[in-house]
CSV table of C-alpha atoms and ligand atoms in Angstrom, one decimal:
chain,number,residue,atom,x,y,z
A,1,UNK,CA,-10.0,-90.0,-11.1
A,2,UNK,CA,-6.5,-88.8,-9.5
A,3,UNK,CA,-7.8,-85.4,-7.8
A,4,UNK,CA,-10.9,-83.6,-7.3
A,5,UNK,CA,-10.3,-80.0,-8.7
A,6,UNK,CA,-13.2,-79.1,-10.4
A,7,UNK,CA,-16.4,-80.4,-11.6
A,8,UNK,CA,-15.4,-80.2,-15.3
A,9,UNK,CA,-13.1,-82.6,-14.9
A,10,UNK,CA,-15.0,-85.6,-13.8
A,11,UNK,CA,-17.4,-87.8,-16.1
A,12,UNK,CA,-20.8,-87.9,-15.5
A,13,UNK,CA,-20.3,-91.5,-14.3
A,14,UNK,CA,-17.7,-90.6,-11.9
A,15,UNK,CA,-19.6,-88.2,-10.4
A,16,UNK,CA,-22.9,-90.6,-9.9
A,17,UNK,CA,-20.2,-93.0,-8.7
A,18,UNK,CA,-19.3,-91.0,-5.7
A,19,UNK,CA,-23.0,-90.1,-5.0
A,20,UNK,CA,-23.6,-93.5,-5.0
A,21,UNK,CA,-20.5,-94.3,-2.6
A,22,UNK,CA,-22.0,-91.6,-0.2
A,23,UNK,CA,-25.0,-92.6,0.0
A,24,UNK,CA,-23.6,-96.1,1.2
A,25,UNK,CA,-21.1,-94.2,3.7
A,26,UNK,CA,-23.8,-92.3,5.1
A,27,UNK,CA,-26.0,-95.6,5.6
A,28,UNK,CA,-22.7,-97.6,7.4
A,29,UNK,CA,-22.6,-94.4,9.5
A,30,UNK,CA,-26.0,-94.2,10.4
A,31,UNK,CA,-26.2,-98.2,11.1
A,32,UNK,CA,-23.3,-98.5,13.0
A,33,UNK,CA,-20.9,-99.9,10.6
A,34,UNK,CA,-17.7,-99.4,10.9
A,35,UNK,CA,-15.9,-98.3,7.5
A,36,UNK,CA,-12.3,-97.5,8.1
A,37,UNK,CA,-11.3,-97.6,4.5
A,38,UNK,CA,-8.4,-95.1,5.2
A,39,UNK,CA,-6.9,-96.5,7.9
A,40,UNK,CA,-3.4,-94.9,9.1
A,41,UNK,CA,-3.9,-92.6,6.4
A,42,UNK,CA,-3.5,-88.5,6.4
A,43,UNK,CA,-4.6,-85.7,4.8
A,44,UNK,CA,-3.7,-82.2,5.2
A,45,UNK,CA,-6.2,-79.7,5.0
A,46,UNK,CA,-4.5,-76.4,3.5
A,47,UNK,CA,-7.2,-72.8,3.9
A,48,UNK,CA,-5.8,-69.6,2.6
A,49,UNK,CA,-9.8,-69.0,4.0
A,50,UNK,CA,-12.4,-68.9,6.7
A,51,UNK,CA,-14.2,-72.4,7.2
A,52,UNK,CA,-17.0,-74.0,9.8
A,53,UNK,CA,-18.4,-77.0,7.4
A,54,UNK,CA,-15.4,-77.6,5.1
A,55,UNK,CA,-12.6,-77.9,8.2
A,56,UNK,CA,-15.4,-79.3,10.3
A,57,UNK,CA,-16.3,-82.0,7.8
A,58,UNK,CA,-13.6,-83.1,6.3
A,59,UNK,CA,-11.6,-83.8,9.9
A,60,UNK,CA,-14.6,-85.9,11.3
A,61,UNK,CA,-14.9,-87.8,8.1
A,62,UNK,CA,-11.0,-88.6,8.3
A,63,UNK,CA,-11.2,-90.0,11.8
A,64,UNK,CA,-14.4,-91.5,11.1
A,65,UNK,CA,-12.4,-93.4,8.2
A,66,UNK,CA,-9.7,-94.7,10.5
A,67,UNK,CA,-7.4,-91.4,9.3
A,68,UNK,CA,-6.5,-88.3,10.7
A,69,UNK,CA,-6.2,-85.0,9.3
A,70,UNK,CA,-3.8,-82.1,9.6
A,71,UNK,CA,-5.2,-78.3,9.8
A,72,UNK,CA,-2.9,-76.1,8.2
A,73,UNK,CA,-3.4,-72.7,8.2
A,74,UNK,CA,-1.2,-70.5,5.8
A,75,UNK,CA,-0.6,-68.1,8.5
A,76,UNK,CA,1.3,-71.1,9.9
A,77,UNK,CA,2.8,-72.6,6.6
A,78,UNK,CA,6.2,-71.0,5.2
A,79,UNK,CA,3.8,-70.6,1.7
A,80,UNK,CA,2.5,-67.8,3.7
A,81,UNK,CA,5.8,-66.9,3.7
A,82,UNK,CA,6.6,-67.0,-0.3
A,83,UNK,CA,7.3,-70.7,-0.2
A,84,UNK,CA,6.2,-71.4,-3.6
A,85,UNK,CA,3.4,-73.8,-4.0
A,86,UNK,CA,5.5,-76.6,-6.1
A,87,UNK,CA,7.7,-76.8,-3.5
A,88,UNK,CA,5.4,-77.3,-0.9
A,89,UNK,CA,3.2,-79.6,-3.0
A,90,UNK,CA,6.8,-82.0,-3.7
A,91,UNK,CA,7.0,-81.8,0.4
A,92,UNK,CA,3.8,-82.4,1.7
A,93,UNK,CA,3.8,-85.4,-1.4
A,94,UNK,CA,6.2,-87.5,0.9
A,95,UNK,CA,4.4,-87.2,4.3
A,96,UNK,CA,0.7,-86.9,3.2
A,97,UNK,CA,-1.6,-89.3,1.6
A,98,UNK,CA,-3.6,-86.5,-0.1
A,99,UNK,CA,-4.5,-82.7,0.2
A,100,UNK,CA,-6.9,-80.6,0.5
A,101,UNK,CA,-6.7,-76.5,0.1
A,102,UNK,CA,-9.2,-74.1,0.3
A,103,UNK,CA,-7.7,-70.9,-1.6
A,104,UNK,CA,-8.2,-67.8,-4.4
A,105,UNK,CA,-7.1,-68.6,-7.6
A,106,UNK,CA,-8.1,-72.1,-9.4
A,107,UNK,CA,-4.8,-71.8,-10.8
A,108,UNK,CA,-3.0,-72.5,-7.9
A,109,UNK,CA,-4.9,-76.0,-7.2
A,110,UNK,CA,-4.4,-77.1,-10.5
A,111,UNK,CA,-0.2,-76.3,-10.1
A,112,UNK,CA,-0.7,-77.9,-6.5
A,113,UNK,CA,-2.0,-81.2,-8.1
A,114,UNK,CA,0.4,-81.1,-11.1
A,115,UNK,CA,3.2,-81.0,-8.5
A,116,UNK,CA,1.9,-83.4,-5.9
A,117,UNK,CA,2.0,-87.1,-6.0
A,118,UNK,CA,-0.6,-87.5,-3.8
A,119,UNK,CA,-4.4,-86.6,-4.7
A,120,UNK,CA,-5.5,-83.4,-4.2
A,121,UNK,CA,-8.8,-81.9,-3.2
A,122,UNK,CA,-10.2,-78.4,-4.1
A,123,UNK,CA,-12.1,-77.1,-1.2
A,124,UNK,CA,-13.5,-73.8,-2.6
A,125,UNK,CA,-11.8,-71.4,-5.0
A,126,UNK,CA,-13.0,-68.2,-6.6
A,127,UNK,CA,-13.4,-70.4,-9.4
A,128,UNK,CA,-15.3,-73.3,-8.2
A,129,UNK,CA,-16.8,-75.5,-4.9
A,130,UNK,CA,-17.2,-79.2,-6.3
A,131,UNK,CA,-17.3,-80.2,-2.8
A,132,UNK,CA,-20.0,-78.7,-2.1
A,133,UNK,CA,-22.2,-79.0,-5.0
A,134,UNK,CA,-21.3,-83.0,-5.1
A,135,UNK,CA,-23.3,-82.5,-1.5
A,136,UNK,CA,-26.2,-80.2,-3.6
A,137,UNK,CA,-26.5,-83.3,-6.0
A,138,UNK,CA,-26.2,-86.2,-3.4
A,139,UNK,CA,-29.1,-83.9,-1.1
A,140,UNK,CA,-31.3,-83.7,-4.1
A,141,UNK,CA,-31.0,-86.7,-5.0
A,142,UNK,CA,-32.7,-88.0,-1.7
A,143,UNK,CA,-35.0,-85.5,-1.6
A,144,UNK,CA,-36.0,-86.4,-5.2
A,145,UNK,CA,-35.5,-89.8,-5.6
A,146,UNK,CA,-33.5,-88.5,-9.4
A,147,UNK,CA,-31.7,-85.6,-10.7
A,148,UNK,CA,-32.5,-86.2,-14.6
A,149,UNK,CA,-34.7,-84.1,-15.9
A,150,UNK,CA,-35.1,-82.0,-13.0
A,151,UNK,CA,-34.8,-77.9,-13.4
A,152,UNK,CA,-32.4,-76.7,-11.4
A,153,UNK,CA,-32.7,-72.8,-10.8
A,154,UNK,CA,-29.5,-70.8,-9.1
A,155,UNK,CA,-30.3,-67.3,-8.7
A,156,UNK,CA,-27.6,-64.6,-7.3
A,157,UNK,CA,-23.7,-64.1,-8.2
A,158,UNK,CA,-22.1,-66.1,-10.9
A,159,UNK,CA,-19.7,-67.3,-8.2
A,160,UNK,CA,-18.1,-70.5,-7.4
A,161,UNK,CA,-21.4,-71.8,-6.7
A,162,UNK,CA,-23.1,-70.9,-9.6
A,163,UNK,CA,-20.4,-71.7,-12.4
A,164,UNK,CA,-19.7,-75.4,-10.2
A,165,UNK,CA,-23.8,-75.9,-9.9
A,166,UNK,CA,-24.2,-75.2,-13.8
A,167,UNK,CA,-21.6,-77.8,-14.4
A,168,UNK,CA,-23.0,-80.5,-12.0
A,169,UNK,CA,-26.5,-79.8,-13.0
A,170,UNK,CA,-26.1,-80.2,-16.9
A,171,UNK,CA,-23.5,-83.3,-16.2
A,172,UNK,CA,-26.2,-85.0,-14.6
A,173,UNK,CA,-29.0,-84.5,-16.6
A,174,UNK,CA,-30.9,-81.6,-15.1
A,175,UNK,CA,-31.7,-78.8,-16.9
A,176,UNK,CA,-30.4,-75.5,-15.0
A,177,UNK,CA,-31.5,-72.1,-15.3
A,178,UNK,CA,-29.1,-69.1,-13.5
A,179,UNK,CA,-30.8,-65.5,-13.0
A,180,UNK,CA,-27.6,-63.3,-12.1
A,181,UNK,CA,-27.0,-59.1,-13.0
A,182,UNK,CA,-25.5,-58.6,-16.0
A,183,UNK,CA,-22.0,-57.7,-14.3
A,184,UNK,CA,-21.5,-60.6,-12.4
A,185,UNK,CA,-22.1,-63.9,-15.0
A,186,UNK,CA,-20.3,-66.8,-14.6
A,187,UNK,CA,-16.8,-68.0,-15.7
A,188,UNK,CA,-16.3,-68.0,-19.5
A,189,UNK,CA,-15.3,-71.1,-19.3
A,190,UNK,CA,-18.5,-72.4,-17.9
A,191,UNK,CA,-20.4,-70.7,-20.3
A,192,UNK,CA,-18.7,-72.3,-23.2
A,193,UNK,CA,-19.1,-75.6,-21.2
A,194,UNK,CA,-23.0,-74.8,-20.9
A,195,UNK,CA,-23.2,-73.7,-24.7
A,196,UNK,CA,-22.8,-77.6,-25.5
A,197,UNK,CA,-26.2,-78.1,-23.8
A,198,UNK,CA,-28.5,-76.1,-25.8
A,199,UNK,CA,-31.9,-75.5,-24.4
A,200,UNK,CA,-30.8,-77.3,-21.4
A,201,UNK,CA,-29.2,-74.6,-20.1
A,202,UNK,CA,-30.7,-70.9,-20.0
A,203,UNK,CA,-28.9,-67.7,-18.4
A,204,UNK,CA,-31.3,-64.8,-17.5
A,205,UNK,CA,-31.2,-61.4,-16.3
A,206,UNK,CA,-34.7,-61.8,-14.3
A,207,UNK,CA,-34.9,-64.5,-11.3
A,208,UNK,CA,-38.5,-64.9,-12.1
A,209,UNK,CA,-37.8,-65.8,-15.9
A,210,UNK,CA,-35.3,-68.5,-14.2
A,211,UNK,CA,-37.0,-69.5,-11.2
A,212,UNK,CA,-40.4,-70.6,-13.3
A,213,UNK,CA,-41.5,-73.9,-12.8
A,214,UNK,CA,-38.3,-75.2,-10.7
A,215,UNK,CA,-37.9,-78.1,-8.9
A,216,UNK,CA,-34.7,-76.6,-7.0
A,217,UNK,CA,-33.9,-73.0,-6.1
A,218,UNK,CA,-30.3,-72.5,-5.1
A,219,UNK,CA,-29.0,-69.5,-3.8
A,220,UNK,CA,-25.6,-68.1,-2.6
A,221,UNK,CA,-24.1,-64.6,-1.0
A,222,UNK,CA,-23.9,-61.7,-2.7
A,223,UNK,CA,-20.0,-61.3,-1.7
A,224,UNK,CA,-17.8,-64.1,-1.7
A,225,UNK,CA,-14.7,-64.3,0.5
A,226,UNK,CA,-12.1,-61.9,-0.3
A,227,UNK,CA,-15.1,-59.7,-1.7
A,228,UNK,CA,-16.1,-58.0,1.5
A,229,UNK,CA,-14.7,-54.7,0.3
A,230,UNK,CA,-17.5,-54.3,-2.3
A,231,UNK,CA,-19.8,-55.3,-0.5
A,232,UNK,CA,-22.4,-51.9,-0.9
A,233,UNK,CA,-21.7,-51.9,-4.5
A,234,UNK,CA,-22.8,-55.7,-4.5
A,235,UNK,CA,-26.4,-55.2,-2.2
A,236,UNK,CA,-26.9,-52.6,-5.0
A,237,UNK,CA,-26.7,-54.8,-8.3
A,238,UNK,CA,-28.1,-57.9,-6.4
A,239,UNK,CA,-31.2,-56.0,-5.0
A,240,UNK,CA,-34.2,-58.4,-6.2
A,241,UNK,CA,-32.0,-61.4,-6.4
A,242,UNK,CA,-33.6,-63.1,-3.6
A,243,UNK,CA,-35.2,-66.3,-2.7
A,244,UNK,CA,-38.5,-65.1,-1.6
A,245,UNK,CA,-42.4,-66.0,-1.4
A,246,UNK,CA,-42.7,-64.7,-4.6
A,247,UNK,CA,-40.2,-66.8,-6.4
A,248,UNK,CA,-41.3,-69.9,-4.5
A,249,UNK,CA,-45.1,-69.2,-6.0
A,250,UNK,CA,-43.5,-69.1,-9.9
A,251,UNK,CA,-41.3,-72.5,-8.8
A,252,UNK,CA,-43.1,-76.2,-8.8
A,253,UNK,CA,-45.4,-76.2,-5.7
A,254,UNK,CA,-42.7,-79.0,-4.6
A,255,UNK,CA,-39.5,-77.1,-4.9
A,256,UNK,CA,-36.7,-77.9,-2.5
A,257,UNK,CA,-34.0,-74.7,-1.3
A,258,UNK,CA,-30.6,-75.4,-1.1
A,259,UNK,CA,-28.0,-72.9,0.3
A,260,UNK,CA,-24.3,-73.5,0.9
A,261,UNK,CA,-24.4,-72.0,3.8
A,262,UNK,CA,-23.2,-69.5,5.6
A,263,UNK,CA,-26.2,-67.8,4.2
A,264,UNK,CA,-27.0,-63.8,4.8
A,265,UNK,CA,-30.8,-64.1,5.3
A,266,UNK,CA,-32.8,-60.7,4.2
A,267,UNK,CA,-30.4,-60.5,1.4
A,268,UNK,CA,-29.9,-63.5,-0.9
A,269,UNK,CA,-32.7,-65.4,0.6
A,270,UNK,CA,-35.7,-64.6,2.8
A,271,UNK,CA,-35.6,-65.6,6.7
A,272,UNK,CA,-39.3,-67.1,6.4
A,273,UNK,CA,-38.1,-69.2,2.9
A,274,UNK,CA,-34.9,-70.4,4.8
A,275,UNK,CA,-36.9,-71.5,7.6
A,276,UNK,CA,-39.5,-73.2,5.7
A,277,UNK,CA,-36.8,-75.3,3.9
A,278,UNK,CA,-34.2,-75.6,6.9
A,279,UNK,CA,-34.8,-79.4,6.1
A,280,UNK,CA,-33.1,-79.3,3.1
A,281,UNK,CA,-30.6,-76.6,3.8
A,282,UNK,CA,-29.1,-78.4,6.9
A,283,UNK,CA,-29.1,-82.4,5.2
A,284,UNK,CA,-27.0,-80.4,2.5
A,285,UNK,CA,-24.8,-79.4,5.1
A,286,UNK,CA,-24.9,-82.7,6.5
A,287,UNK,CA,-23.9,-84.3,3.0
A,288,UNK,CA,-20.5,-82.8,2.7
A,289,UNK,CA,-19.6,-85.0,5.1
A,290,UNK,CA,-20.5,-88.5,3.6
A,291,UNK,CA,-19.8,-87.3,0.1
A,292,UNK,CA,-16.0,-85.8,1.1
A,293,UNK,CA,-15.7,-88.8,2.8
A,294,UNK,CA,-16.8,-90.8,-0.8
A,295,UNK,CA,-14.6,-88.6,-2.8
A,296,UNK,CA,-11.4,-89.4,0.1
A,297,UNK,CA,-11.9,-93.1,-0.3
A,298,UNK,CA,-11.9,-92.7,-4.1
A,299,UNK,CA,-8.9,-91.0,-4.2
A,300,UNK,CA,-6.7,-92.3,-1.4
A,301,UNK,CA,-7.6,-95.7,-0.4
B,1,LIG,N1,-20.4,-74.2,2.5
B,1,LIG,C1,-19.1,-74.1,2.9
B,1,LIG,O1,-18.2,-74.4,2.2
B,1,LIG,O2,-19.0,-73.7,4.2
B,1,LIG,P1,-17.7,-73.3,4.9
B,1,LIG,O3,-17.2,-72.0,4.3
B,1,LIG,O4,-18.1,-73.1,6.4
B,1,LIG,O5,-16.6,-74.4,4.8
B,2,LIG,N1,-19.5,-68.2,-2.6
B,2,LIG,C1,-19.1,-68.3,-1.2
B,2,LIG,C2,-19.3,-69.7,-0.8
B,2,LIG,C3,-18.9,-70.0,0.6
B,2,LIG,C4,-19.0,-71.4,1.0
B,2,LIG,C5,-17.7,-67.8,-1.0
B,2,LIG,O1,-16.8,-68.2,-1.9
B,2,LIG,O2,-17.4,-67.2,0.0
């Protein structure tokens, strides 16, 4: 593994490897053991976008490593200027040890990383969030003791979250279910991806349909970043994509709730569901910590 762009690049072994890394970073943490496995080394931290738990995250799990990390706002950079990206990826190369860039286009990570000597990171794209759903796997995973041959159920926009969650889900042996409005499916590349699965993998129109007998609802906002503009367009096609009591009654009595977070409660998900499953919403939030810091140590030390 040389960068972390997306979760279609990474073996299914490769990903349990890092959950497994986590999990042991997040035990040294909680005991009191000190892991500075990237001491004296840097990342720079690159967002074209708004942040709490990325930024937040990934600079405490530096210093926590015995690094530090650089926030680099484009605002700031001269590629907010029209610096192109391989030129700031073949500059940032000789005074980083690796990068991380929350952005737009996928396309622009993966001509980041092709230009960079150094390993870079993808923190969310309109494309994809592995970050994130690495933390959705390494959450379930505790709160499940497995992931194969769990259902996993995302219901909402076929966003980032939902074409990275189909990909993580199926490479790990859960069978995942999506419920999303007909205009707003995930990637094509996904798809094609998810059509190697069979009947592991089903795409609905109707949450219910989806949601049936799940072990894991996942939901996300109805407008991603950079999608505020269409936004009363959006609350029109998504009505009745929600997380509700109803949907909780057709999943498995058991069934966790996961959100990326920052959710928009009374829209994608209920304020009495998100409540009743704070637990696992906020441990989920927790995990991008240990398993950014797993995926650092991987890649940089
Ligand atoms: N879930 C997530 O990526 O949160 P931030 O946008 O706050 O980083
Ligand atoms: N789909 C959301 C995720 C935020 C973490 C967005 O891209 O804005």
């Amino acid at each position: 593994m040389k960068h972390l762009l997306k979760l279609l690049d990474l073996s299914s072994e490769e990903i349990i490897n890092l959950l497994d890394l986590a999990d042991q970073l997040k035990y040294d943490l909680k005991h009191g053991i000190p892991h500075p496995k990237l001491k004296g080394k840097t990342l720079g931290m690159i967002f074209q976008k708004s942040s709490t738990r990325t930024r937040v995250s990934f600079e405490v799990g530096m210093y926590q490593l015995g690094g530090q990390a650089l926030f680099l706002s484009t605002n700031d950079l001269q590629l907010g200027r029209g610096e192109s990206i391989e030129d700031t990826a073949r500059v940032l190369s000789r005074y980083l040890d690796g990068i991380m860039i929350r952005t737009f286009e996928q396309s622009l990570v993966e001509t980041l990383a092709m230009y960079s000597s150094i390993p870079v990171i993808n923190g969310l794209t309109d494309f994809s969030h592995p970050c994130q759903v690495l933390a959705d796997l390494m959450t379930i995973r505790e709160f499940k003791g497995k992931l194969e041959g769990l259902k996993l159920c995302f219901i909402g926009d076929g966003n980032n979250m939902m074409n990275s969650l189909i990909v993580g889900g199926l490479k790990t042996g859960m069978q995942v279910s999506v419920a999303c409005p007909e205009r707003y499916m995930p990637d094509p590349l996904v798809l094609e991806f998810a059509a190697e699965y069979g009947d592991k993998f089903s795409l609905y129109h109707s949450p219910e349909q989806a949601a049936a007998d799940a072990d894991v609802l996942v939901t996300d906002v109805w407008a991603s970043m950079g999608q505020e503009n269409e936004i009363e367009e959006r609350k029109k096609a998504f009505a009745g994509y929600q997380i509700n009591s109803e949907i909780m009654k057709i999943a498995h009595p058991n069934a966790i709730v996961l959100h990326c977070l920052p959710a928009h409660k009374g829209e994608e998900i209920t304020h009495e569901v998100f409540e009743e499953h704070a637990a696992e919403i906020f441990e989920e939030a927790e995990n991008r910590l240990h398993v950014q810091k797993a995926v650092m140590v991987t890649l940089m030390a």
